[in-house]
PDB file of C-alpha atoms and ligand atoms in Angstrom:
ATOM      1  CA  MET A 208       6.448 -19.957 -13.882  1.00 90.00           C
ATOM      2  CA  LEU A 209       8.328 -16.686 -14.392  1.00 96.00           C
ATOM      3  CA  ASP A 210       8.326 -17.291 -18.146  1.00 95.00           C
ATOM      4  CA  ASP A 211       4.540 -17.890 -18.109  1.00 96.00           C
ATOM      5  CA  ALA A 212       4.038 -14.690 -16.144  1.00 97.00           C
ATOM      6  CA  ARG A 213       6.283 -12.678 -18.447  1.00 97.00           C
ATOM      7  CA  ALA A 214       4.459 -14.045 -21.483  1.00 96.00           C
ATOM      8  CA  ALA A 215       1.097 -13.045 -20.008  1.00 96.00           C
ATOM      9  CA  LEU A 216       2.417  -9.582 -19.300  1.00 96.00           C
ATOM     10  CA  ARG A 217       3.939  -9.185 -22.752  1.00 95.00           C
ATOM     11  CA  ASP A 218       0.522  -9.754 -24.320  1.00 92.00           C
ATOM     12  CA  ALA A 219      -1.347  -7.538 -21.845  1.00 97.00           C
ATOM     13  CA  THR A 220      -2.868  -4.235 -22.856  1.00 97.00           C
ATOM     14  CA  ARG A 221      -4.175  -3.228 -19.420  1.00 98.00           C
ATOM     15  CA  PRO A 222      -1.799  -4.632 -16.789  1.00 98.00           C
ATOM     16  CA  VAL A 223      -2.380  -3.659 -13.162  1.00 98.00           C
ATOM     17  CA  ALA A 224      -0.239  -4.227 -10.048  1.00 98.00           C
ATOM     18  CA  PHE A 225      -1.882  -4.469  -6.634  1.00 98.00           C
ATOM     19  CA  SER A 226       0.546  -4.224  -3.721  1.00 98.00           C
ATOM     20  CA  GLY A 227       0.583  -4.662   0.036  1.00 96.00           C
ATOM     21  CA  ALA A 228       3.001  -4.359   2.926  1.00 94.00           C
ATOM     22  CA  GLY A 229       5.254  -7.106   1.465  1.00 96.00           C
ATOM     23  CA  LEU A 230       6.328  -4.682  -1.298  1.00 98.00           C
ATOM     24  CA  SER A 231       8.000  -2.452   1.298  1.00 97.00           C
ATOM     25  CA  ALA A 232       9.235  -5.231   3.607  1.00 95.00           C
ATOM     26  CA  GLU A 233      12.712  -5.332   2.023  1.00 97.00           C
ATOM     27  CA  SER A 234      12.986  -1.577   2.575  1.00 97.00           C
ATOM     28  CA  GLY A 235      12.764  -2.353   6.286  1.00 93.00           C
ATOM     29  CA  ILE A 236       9.125  -1.267   6.735  1.00 92.00           C
ATOM     30  CA  PRO A 237       7.454  -3.866   8.928  1.00 86.00           C
ATOM     31  CA  THR A 238       4.332  -5.600   7.605  1.00 82.00           C
ATOM     32  CA  PHE A 239       1.220  -5.121   9.690  1.00 71.00           C
ATOM     33  CA  ARG A 240       1.787  -7.999  12.076  1.00 65.00           C
ATOM     34  CA  GLU A 241       5.474  -7.164  12.443  1.00 66.00           C
ATOM     35  CA  ALA A 242       4.650  -3.523  13.219  1.00 58.00           C
ATOM     36  CA  GLN A 243       3.291  -4.730  16.546  1.00 62.00           C
ATOM     37  CA  THR A 244       6.752  -5.418  17.910  1.00 61.00           C
ATOM     38  CA  GLY A 245       8.875  -3.844  20.626  1.00 60.00           C
ATOM     39  CA  LEU A 246       7.216  -1.023  22.466  1.00 58.00           C
ATOM     40  CA  TRP A 247       3.993  -1.458  20.503  1.00 66.00           C
ATOM     41  CA  ALA A 248       3.582  -5.215  21.008  1.00 74.00           C
ATOM     42  CA  ARG A 249       1.474  -4.692  24.103  1.00 74.00           C
ATOM     43  CA  TYR A 250      -1.139  -2.628  22.260  1.00 81.00           C
ATOM     44  CA  ASP A 251      -4.115  -4.031  20.458  1.00 85.00           C
ATOM     45  CA  PRO A 252      -4.145  -2.964  16.760  1.00 84.00           C
ATOM     46  CA  MET A 253      -7.672  -1.700  17.342  1.00 86.00           C
ATOM     47  CA  ALA A 254      -6.321   0.742  19.942  1.00 91.00           C
ATOM     48  CA  LEU A 255      -3.780   2.115  17.459  1.00 91.00           C
ATOM     49  CA  ALA A 256      -5.688   2.039  14.188  1.00 92.00           C
ATOM     50  CA  SER A 257      -9.374   2.734  14.795  1.00 95.00           C
ATOM     51  CA  PRO A 258     -11.514   5.844  15.327  1.00 97.00           C
ATOM     52  CA  GLU A 259     -12.419   4.515  18.786  1.00 96.00           C
ATOM     53  CA  GLY A 260      -8.753   4.108  19.682  1.00 96.00           C
ATOM     54  CA  PHE A 261      -8.043   7.663  18.556  1.00 97.00           C
ATOM     55  CA  THR A 262     -10.923   9.055  20.617  1.00 97.00           C
ATOM     56  CA  ALA A 263      -9.738   7.115  23.668  1.00 97.00           C
ATOM     57  CA  ASP A 264      -6.065   8.165  23.437  1.00 97.00           C
ATOM     58  CA  PRO A 265      -5.171  10.475  20.533  1.00 98.00           C
ATOM     59  CA  GLU A 266      -1.645  11.115  21.817  1.00 98.00           C
ATOM     60  CA  LEU A 267      -0.826   7.415  21.855  1.00 95.00           C
ATOM     61  CA  VAL A 268      -2.161   6.913  18.330  1.00 96.00           C
ATOM     62  CA  VAL A 269      -0.220   9.896  16.952  1.00 97.00           C
ATOM     63  CA  ALA A 270       2.954   8.706  18.704  1.00 95.00           C
ATOM     64  CA  TRP A 271       2.630   5.296  17.036  1.00 92.00           C
ATOM     65  CA  TYR A 272       2.059   6.827  13.607  1.00 95.00           C
ATOM     66  CA  ASN A 273       4.963   9.238  14.090  1.00 97.00           C
ATOM     67  CA  ASP A 274       7.173   6.268  14.893  1.00 93.00           C
ATOM     68  CA  ARG A 275       6.101   4.649  11.624  1.00 93.00           C
ATOM     69  CA  ARG A 276       6.586   7.938   9.740  1.00 97.00           C
ATOM     70  CA  ARG A 277      10.164   8.315  10.955  1.00 97.00           C
ATOM     71  CA  ARG A 278      10.867   4.725   9.891  1.00 94.00           C
ATOM     72  CA  VAL A 279       9.511   5.404   6.413  1.00 97.00           C
ATOM     73  CA  ALA A 280      11.496   8.658   6.149  1.00 98.00           C
ATOM     74  CA  SER A 281      14.741   6.829   6.846  1.00 97.00           C
ATOM     75  CA  ALA A 282      13.924   3.897   4.514  1.00 98.00           C
ATOM     76  CA  GLN A 283      14.793   3.677   0.820  1.00 98.00           C
ATOM     77  CA  PRO A 284      12.745   2.308  -2.084  1.00 98.00           C
ATOM     78  CA  ASN A 285      13.802  -1.218  -3.056  1.00 98.00           C
ATOM     79  CA  PRO A 286      14.251  -2.741  -6.551  1.00 98.00           C
ATOM     80  CA  ALA A 287      10.557  -3.737  -6.676  1.00 98.00           C
ATOM     81  CA  HIS A 288       9.419  -0.121  -6.172  1.00 98.00           C
ATOM     82  CA  ARG A 289      11.883   0.987  -8.845  1.00 98.00           C
ATOM     83  CA  ALA A 290      10.776  -1.685 -11.325  1.00 98.00           C
ATOM     84  CA  LEU A 291       7.124  -0.655 -10.878  1.00 98.00           C
ATOM     85  CA  ALA A 292       7.986   3.033 -11.255  1.00 98.00           C
ATOM     86  CA  GLY A 293       9.872   2.239 -14.461  1.00 97.00           C
ATOM     87  CA  ARG A 294       6.835   0.636 -16.091  1.00 96.00           C
ATOM     88  CA  ARG A 295       4.411   3.500 -16.749  1.00 95.00           C
ATOM     89  CA  ASP A 296       2.201   1.066 -18.675  1.00 96.00           C
ATOM     90  CA  VAL A 297       1.474  -0.925 -15.484  1.00 98.00           C
ATOM     91  CA  ALA A 298      -1.107   0.817 -13.276  1.00 98.00           C
ATOM     92  CA  HIS A 299      -0.331   0.556  -9.555  1.00 98.00           C
ATOM     93  CA  ILE A 300      -2.912   0.212  -6.790  1.00 98.00           C
ATOM     94  CA  THR A 301      -1.470  -0.053  -3.278  1.00 98.00           C
ATOM     95  CA  GLN A 302      -2.711  -0.714   0.232  1.00 96.00           C
ATOM     96  CA  ASN A 303       0.515   0.812   1.520  1.00 97.00           C
ATOM     97  CA  VAL A 304       0.547   4.137   3.308  1.00 97.00           C
ATOM     98  CA  ASP A 305       4.261   4.798   2.778  1.00 98.00           C
ATOM     99  CA  ASP A 306       5.651   6.945  -0.069  1.00 98.00           C
ATOM    100  CA  LEU A 307       8.368   4.569  -1.300  1.00 98.00           C
ATOM    101  CA  ALA A 308       6.714   4.014  -4.693  1.00 98.00           C
ATOM    102  CA  GLU A 309       6.658   7.771  -5.271  1.00 98.00           C
ATOM    103  CA  ARG A 310      10.230   8.157  -4.063  1.00 98.00           C
ATOM    104  CA  ALA A 311      11.201   5.517  -6.638  1.00 98.00           C
ATOM    105  CA  GLY A 312       9.729   7.811  -9.302  1.00 98.00           C
ATOM    106  CA  ALA A 313       6.106   6.667  -9.617  1.00 98.00           C
ATOM    107  CA  THR A 314       3.697   9.520 -10.279  1.00 95.00           C
ATOM    108  CA  ASP A 315       0.267   7.897 -10.318  1.00 95.00           C
ATOM    109  CA  VAL A 316      -0.146   5.350  -7.519  1.00 98.00           C
ATOM    110  CA  VAL A 317      -3.694   4.729  -6.263  1.00 98.00           C
ATOM    111  CA  HIS A 318      -3.463   4.721  -2.456  1.00 98.00           C
ATOM    112  CA  LEU A 319      -6.464   2.777  -1.175  1.00 97.00           C
ATOM    113  CA  HIS A 320      -5.619   3.213   2.494  1.00 96.00           C
ATOM    114  CA  GLY A 321      -4.388   6.818   2.478  1.00 98.00           C
ATOM    115  CA  SER A 322      -0.900   8.194   3.124  1.00 98.00           C
ATOM    116  CA  LEU A 323       1.281   8.658   6.187  1.00 98.00           C
ATOM    117  CA  GLY A 324       2.553  11.820   4.527  1.00 98.00           C
ATOM    118  CA  TRP A 325      -0.652  13.729   5.284  1.00 98.00           C
ATOM    119  CA  ASP A 326      -2.784  14.655   8.273  1.00 98.00           C
ATOM    120  CA  ARG A 327      -6.456  15.512   8.079  1.00 98.00           C
ATOM    121  CA  CYS A 328      -9.033  16.917  10.452  1.00 98.00           C
ATOM    122  CA  SER A 329     -10.655  14.185  12.562  1.00 98.00           C
ATOM    123  CA  ALA A 330     -13.972  16.052  12.442  1.00 97.00           C
ATOM    124  CA  GLY A 331     -14.006  15.933   8.648  1.00 96.00           C
ATOM    125  CA  CYS A 332     -13.979  19.720   8.052  1.00 98.00           C
ATOM    126  CA  GLY A 333     -11.789  19.092   5.015  1.00 96.00           C
ATOM    127  CA  ARG A 334      -8.532  20.553   6.308  1.00 98.00           C
ATOM    128  CA  ARG A 335      -5.434  18.566   5.247  1.00 97.00           C
ATOM    129  CA  ARG A 336      -1.777  19.201   5.946  1.00 98.00           C
ATOM    130  CA  LEU A 337       1.410  17.795   4.410  1.00 98.00           C
ATOM    131  CA  ILE A 338       3.672  16.215   7.039  1.00 98.00           C
ATOM    132  CA  ASP A 339       7.459  16.107   7.209  1.00 98.00           C
ATOM    133  CA  MET A 340       7.766  12.398   7.922  1.00 98.00           C
ATOM    134  CA  ALA A 341      11.319  12.766   9.245  1.00 98.00           C
ATOM    135  CA  ASP A 342      10.098  15.230  11.868  1.00 98.00           C
ATOM    136  CA  PRO A 343       6.347  14.763  12.360  1.00 98.00           C
ATOM    137  CA  PRO A 344       4.365  17.020  14.725  1.00 98.00           C
ATOM    138  CA  SER A 345       2.865  15.661  17.942  1.00 98.00           C
ATOM    139  CA  LEU A 346      -0.895  15.864  18.452  1.00 98.00           C
ATOM    140  CA  TYR A 347      -2.275  19.276  17.392  1.00 98.00           C
ATOM    141  CA  ALA A 348      -5.630  20.879  16.681  1.00 98.00           C
ATOM    142  CA  CYS A 349      -7.193  21.767  13.332  1.00 98.00           C
ATOM    143  CA  ASN A 350      -6.726  25.492  12.708  1.00 98.00           C
ATOM    144  CA  ARG A 351     -10.109  25.657  10.986  1.00 98.00           C
ATOM    145  CA  CYS A 352     -12.429  23.957  13.492  1.00 98.00           C
ATOM    146  CA  GLY A 353     -10.355  23.130  16.590  1.00 98.00           C
ATOM    147  CA  HIS A 354     -10.740  19.331  16.531  1.00 98.00           C
ATOM    148  CA  TRP A 355      -7.704  17.048  16.589  1.00 98.00           C
ATOM    149  CA  MET A 356      -5.776  16.466  13.394  1.00 98.00           C
ATOM    150  CA  ARG A 357      -5.121  12.780  12.607  1.00 98.00           C
ATOM    151  CA  PRO A 358      -3.087  10.768  10.086  1.00 98.00           C
ATOM    152  CA  ASP A 359      -4.818  10.618   6.689  1.00 98.00           C
ATOM    153  CA  VAL A 360      -4.988   6.825   6.636  1.00 97.00           C
ATOM    154  CA  VAL A 361      -7.897   4.395   6.653  1.00 97.00           C
ATOM    155  CA  TRP A 362      -8.543   2.770  10.035  1.00 95.00           C
ATOM    156  CA  PHE A 363     -10.436  -0.393  10.948  1.00 92.00           C
ATOM    157  CA  GLY A 364     -14.118   0.135  10.363  1.00 92.00           C
ATOM    158  CA  GLU A 365     -13.638   3.167   8.090  1.00 96.00           C
ATOM    159  CA  GLN A 366     -14.609   3.556   4.449  1.00 95.00           C
ATOM    160  CA  LEU A 367     -12.003   3.755   1.726  1.00 96.00           C
ATOM    161  CA  PRO A 368     -11.499   7.150   0.048  1.00 95.00           C
ATOM    162  CA  PHE A 369     -14.120   7.364  -2.682  1.00 96.00           C
ATOM    163  CA  THR A 370     -11.947   8.536  -5.586  1.00 97.00           C
ATOM    164  CA  ALA A 371      -9.174   6.012  -4.949  1.00 98.00           C
ATOM    165  CA  TRP A 372     -11.667   3.169  -4.562  1.00 97.00           C
ATOM    166  CA  SER A 373     -13.559   4.079  -7.750  1.00 98.00           C
ATOM    167  CA  ARG A 374     -10.358   4.180  -9.778  1.00 98.00           C
ATOM    168  CA  ALA A 375      -9.127   0.898  -8.298  1.00 98.00           C
ATOM    169  CA  ASP A 376     -12.444  -0.809  -8.927  1.00 97.00           C
ATOM    170  CA  GLU A 377     -12.426   0.320 -12.551  1.00 98.00           C
ATOM    171  CA  LEU A 378      -8.782  -0.651 -13.103  1.00 98.00           C
ATOM    172  CA  ALA A 379      -9.425  -4.124 -11.633  1.00 98.00           C
ATOM    173  CA  ALA A 380     -12.549  -4.698 -13.725  1.00 97.00           C
ATOM    174  CA  GLU A 381     -10.725  -3.752 -16.923  1.00 97.00           C
ATOM    175  CA  ALA A 382      -7.361  -5.408 -16.195  1.00 98.00           C
ATOM    176  CA  ASP A 383      -6.209  -8.245 -18.403  1.00 97.00           C
ATOM    177  CA  VAL A 384      -3.268  -9.089 -16.124  1.00 98.00           C
ATOM    178  CA  PHE A 385      -3.464  -8.441 -12.386  1.00 98.00           C
ATOM    179  CA  ILE A 386      -0.206  -8.743 -10.424  1.00 98.00           C
ATOM    180  CA  VAL A 387      -0.735  -9.225  -6.679  1.00 97.00           C
ATOM    181  CA  ILE A 388       2.447  -8.276  -4.776  1.00 97.00           C
ATOM    182  CA  GLY A 389       3.135  -8.855  -1.074  1.00 96.00           C
ATOM    183  CA  THR A 390      -0.347  -8.834   0.346  1.00 94.00           C
ATOM    184  CA  SER A 391      -2.018 -11.339   2.637  1.00 89.00           C
ATOM    185  CA  ALA A 392      -5.279 -10.374   0.885  1.00 87.00           C
ATOM    186  CA  ARG A 393      -7.159 -10.468   4.152  1.00 83.00           C
ATOM    187  CA  VAL A 394      -8.091  -6.795   4.438  1.00 81.00           C
ATOM    188  CA  HIS A 395     -11.431  -6.080   2.768  1.00 84.00           C
ATOM    189  CA  PRO A 396     -12.739  -4.479   0.638  1.00 87.00           C
ATOM    190  CA  ALA A 397      -9.247  -4.029  -0.883  1.00 85.00           C
ATOM    191  CA  ALA A 398      -8.727  -7.781  -1.238  1.00 88.00           C
ATOM    192  CA  GLY A 399     -12.002  -7.997  -3.172  1.00 93.00           C
ATOM    193  CA  LEU A 400     -10.209  -6.329  -6.085  1.00 96.00           C
ATOM    194  CA  ILE A 401      -8.380  -9.604  -6.742  1.00 96.00           C
ATOM    195  CA  THR A 402     -11.689 -11.464  -7.059  1.00 94.00           C
ATOM    196  CA  ALA A 403     -13.106  -8.660  -9.206  1.00 95.00           C
ATOM    197  CA  ALA A 404     -10.103  -8.741 -11.545  1.00 97.00           C
ATOM    198  CA  GLY A 405     -10.352 -12.535 -11.860  1.00 95.00           C
ATOM    199  CA  ALA A 406     -14.090 -12.340 -12.521  1.00 94.00           C
ATOM    200  CA  GLY A 407     -13.418  -9.717 -15.203  1.00 95.00           C
ATOM    201  CA  GLY A 408     -11.141 -12.174 -16.997  1.00 96.00           C
ATOM    202  CA  ALA A 409      -7.723 -10.990 -15.818  1.00 97.00           C
ATOM    203  CA  GLU A 410      -4.900 -13.456 -15.537  1.00 97.00           C
ATOM    204  CA  LEU A 411      -3.606 -13.377 -11.942  1.00 97.00           C
ATOM    205  CA  ILE A 412       0.101 -13.336 -11.088  1.00 97.00           C
ATOM    206  CA  VAL A 413       0.876 -13.638  -7.377  1.00 97.00           C
ATOM    207  CA  VAL A 414       4.251 -12.511  -5.975  1.00 97.00           C
ATOM    208  CA  ASN A 415       4.675 -13.447  -2.320  1.00 97.00           C
ATOM    209  CA  ILE A 416       7.451 -14.709  -0.084  1.00 95.00           C
ATOM    210  CA  GLU A 417       5.093 -17.492   1.020  1.00 93.00           C
ATOM    211  CA  ARG A 418       2.856 -19.689  -1.116  1.00 88.00           C
ATOM    212  CA  THR A 419      -0.674 -18.319  -0.935  1.00 83.00           C
ATOM    213  CA  PRO A 420      -4.041 -19.993  -1.521  1.00 79.00           C
ATOM    214  CA  ALA A 421      -4.752 -17.483  -4.326  1.00 77.00           C
ATOM    215  CA  HIS A 422      -5.416 -18.716  -7.855  1.00 82.00           C
ATOM    216  CA  GLY A 423      -3.128 -17.808 -10.714  1.00 92.00           C
ATOM    217  CA  ILE A 424       0.559 -17.983 -11.506  1.00 96.00           C
ATOM    218  CA  GLN A 425       2.469 -18.136  -8.210  1.00 96.00           C
ATOM    219  CA  LEU A 426       5.914 -16.558  -8.072  1.00 97.00           C
ATOM    220  CA  THR A 427       7.233 -17.438  -4.628  1.00 97.00           C
ATOM    221  CA  GLY A 428      10.098 -15.320  -3.297  1.00 97.00           C
ATOM    222  CA  PRO A 429      11.015 -11.793  -2.242  1.00 98.00           C
ATOM    223  CA  ALA A 430       9.346  -9.003  -4.205  1.00 98.00           C
ATOM    224  CA  GLY A 431      12.667  -7.158  -4.523  1.00 98.00           C
ATOM    225  CA  GLU A 432      14.028 -10.021  -6.620  1.00 98.00           C
ATOM    226  CA  ILE A 433      10.942 -11.230  -8.465  1.00 98.00           C
ATOM    227  CA  VAL A 434       9.256  -7.980  -9.479  1.00 98.00           C
ATOM    228  CA  PRO A 435      12.285  -6.582 -11.386  1.00 98.00           C
ATOM    229  CA  GLU A 436      12.607  -9.915 -13.259  1.00 98.00           C
ATOM    230  CA  LEU A 437       8.894  -9.961 -14.028  1.00 98.00           C
ATOM    231  CA  LEU A 438       8.716  -6.347 -15.215  1.00 97.00           C
ATOM    232  CA  LYS A 439      11.993  -6.286 -17.126  1.00 93.00           C
ATOM    233  CA  PRO A 440      11.112  -5.012 -20.618  1.00 79.00           C
ATOM    234  CA  THR A 441      10.920  -7.793 -23.206  1.00 71.00           C
ATOM    235  CA  ARG A 442      12.263  -7.535 -26.733  1.00 62.00           C
ATOM    236  CA  PRO A 443       9.452  -6.856 -29.205  1.00 58.00           C
ATOM    237  CA  ARG A 444       8.235 -10.040 -30.903  1.00 55.00           C
ATOM    238  CA  SER A 445       9.403 -10.468 -34.465  1.00 54.00           C
ATOM    239  CA  ASP A 446       5.811 -11.118 -35.655  1.00 53.00           C
ATOM    240  CA  ASP A 447       4.545  -7.733 -34.321  1.00 51.00           C
TER     241      ASP A 447
HETATM  242  P1  NAD B  64       0.065  -7.977   5.541  1.00 74.13           P
HETATM  243  O1  NAD B  64       1.069  -7.589   6.576  1.00 74.13           O
HETATM  244  O2  NAD B  64      -1.238  -8.520   5.990  1.00 74.13           O
HETATM  245  O3  NAD B  64       0.702  -9.061   4.548  1.00 74.13           O
HETATM  246  C1  NAD B  64       1.988  -8.904   4.001  1.00 74.13           C
HETATM  247  C2  NAD B  64       2.159  -9.981   2.954  1.00 74.13           C
HETATM  248  O4  NAD B  64       3.401  -9.773   2.323  1.00 74.13           O
HETATM  249  C3  NAD B  64       2.175 -11.411   3.497  1.00 74.13           C
HETATM  250  O5  NAD B  64       1.375 -12.230   2.665  1.00 74.13           O
HETATM  251  C4  NAD B  64       3.645 -11.826   3.406  1.00 74.13           C
HETATM  252  O6  NAD B  64       3.821 -13.214   3.153  1.00 74.13           O
HETATM  253  C5  NAD B  64       4.118 -10.989   2.232  1.00 74.13           C
HETATM  254  N1  NAD B  64       5.535 -10.629   2.244  1.00 74.13           N
HETATM  255  C6  NAD B  64       6.315 -10.292   3.314  1.00 74.13           C
HETATM  256  N2  NAD B  64       7.541  -9.967   2.911  1.00 74.13           N
HETATM  257  C7  NAD B  64       7.557 -10.085   1.555  1.00 74.13           C
HETATM  258  C8  NAD B  64       8.558  -9.879   0.556  1.00 74.13           C
HETATM  259  N3  NAD B  64       9.790  -9.463   0.873  1.00 74.13           N
HETATM  260  N4  NAD B  64       8.224 -10.095  -0.728  1.00 74.13           N
HETATM  261  C9  NAD B  64       6.974 -10.525  -1.068  1.00 74.13           C
HETATM  262  N5  NAD B  64       5.995 -10.736  -0.170  1.00 74.13           N
HETATM  263  C10 NAD B  64       6.279 -10.512   1.132  1.00 74.13           C
HETATM  264  O7  NAD B  64      -0.097  -6.704   4.606  1.00 74.13           O
HETATM  265  P2  NAD B  64      -1.302  -6.215   3.688  1.00 74.13           P
HETATM  266  O8  NAD B  64      -1.886  -7.382   2.973  1.00 74.13           O
HETATM  267  O9  NAD B  64      -0.767  -5.072   2.938  1.00 74.13           O
HETATM  268  O10 NAD B  64      -2.416  -5.695   4.700  1.00 74.13           O
HETATM  269  C11 NAD B  64      -2.092  -5.012   5.885  1.00 74.13           C
HETATM  270  C12 NAD B  64      -2.647  -3.604   6.031  1.00 74.13           C
HETATM  271  O11 NAD B  64      -1.682  -2.865   6.770  1.00 74.13           O
HETATM  272  C13 NAD B  64      -2.860  -2.822   4.776  1.00 74.13           C
HETATM  273  O12 NAD B  64      -4.109  -2.268   4.871  1.00 74.13           O
HETATM  274  C14 NAD B  64      -1.819  -1.698   4.769  1.00 74.13           C
HETATM  275  O13 NAD B  64      -2.449  -0.441   4.543  1.00 74.13           O
HETATM  276  C15 NAD B  64      -1.276  -1.655   6.147  1.00 74.13           C
HETATM  277  N6  NAD B  64       0.213  -1.573   6.219  1.00 74.13           N
HETATM  278  C16 NAD B  64       0.920  -0.777   5.347  1.00 74.13           C
HETATM  279  C17 NAD B  64       2.318  -0.736   5.407  1.00 74.13           C
HETATM  280  C18 NAD B  64       3.080   0.167   4.460  1.00 74.13           C
HETATM  281  O14 NAD B  64       2.570   1.187   4.045  1.00 74.13           O
HETATM  282  N7  NAD B  64       4.332  -0.186   4.077  1.00 74.13           N
HETATM  283  C19 NAD B  64       3.003  -1.509   6.342  1.00 74.13           C
HETATM  284  C20 NAD B  64       2.246  -2.299   7.216  1.00 74.13           C
HETATM  285  C21 NAD B  64       0.859  -2.321   7.118  1.00 74.13           C
HETATM  286 ZN1   ZN B  65     -11.223  20.783  11.206  1.00 74.13          ZN
END
């Protein structure tokens, strides 16, 4: 299976990786379901990650995100992040809101669901602010319009950022190999990119710790082991 996947990748001219929470799991960042543990287990995800939840209790929502930010700040990129960063020819679209791909050296990751590293004005006045994830601020007001600032991430029921979505949509449509890494592919419209890539003729390679119902070449195991093997540069073919 790994050989088939490597062969597909060797012949690809427009390879794309599409990652989810499983990419960062071995760095100790909990996947979405696991994030609801401990103190946070008693909260409904809708209360923590929706505009309605933020309106109802902005301090609670910011406290939860700050908890996640501190976890990300103390985590390190894993071999899968580093392997992706080392392959500039493989475009990377992620649903992750952490910055581990960038800290592994990637410079052009398409973040479909925003970034924990930024806040933005909840009233949409356009103000954004870079956050120190190791020491994030508690709830504060926008200095331009006075409304609450909020994490610059996409919540349930919200639209994806236009520029990121347009780029991802185009990359998926044009991909000839589409590598799906560590995502349950249940969050739409992001998961629709897999279908779009397949419909556009891309060969699918699926890296997941569990077998998934997705089509394509299945590489079952931890991303931190499989992705570096998959993306290891191959020797040029003698007939090139
Ligand atoms: P998910 O939690 O729904 O699914 C994670 C997937 O990764 C599962 O299919 C699981 O089997 C697989 N997985 C777990 N550990 C793995 C490993 N070591 N190697 C390979 N695969 C592994 O995550 P999702 O599909 O990304 O969707 C959840 C949503 O939550 C996304 O929108 C994302 O923005 C958000 N989220 C982001 C982060 C992050 O930024 N690191 C963390 C949690 C949730
Ligand atoms: Zn504002």
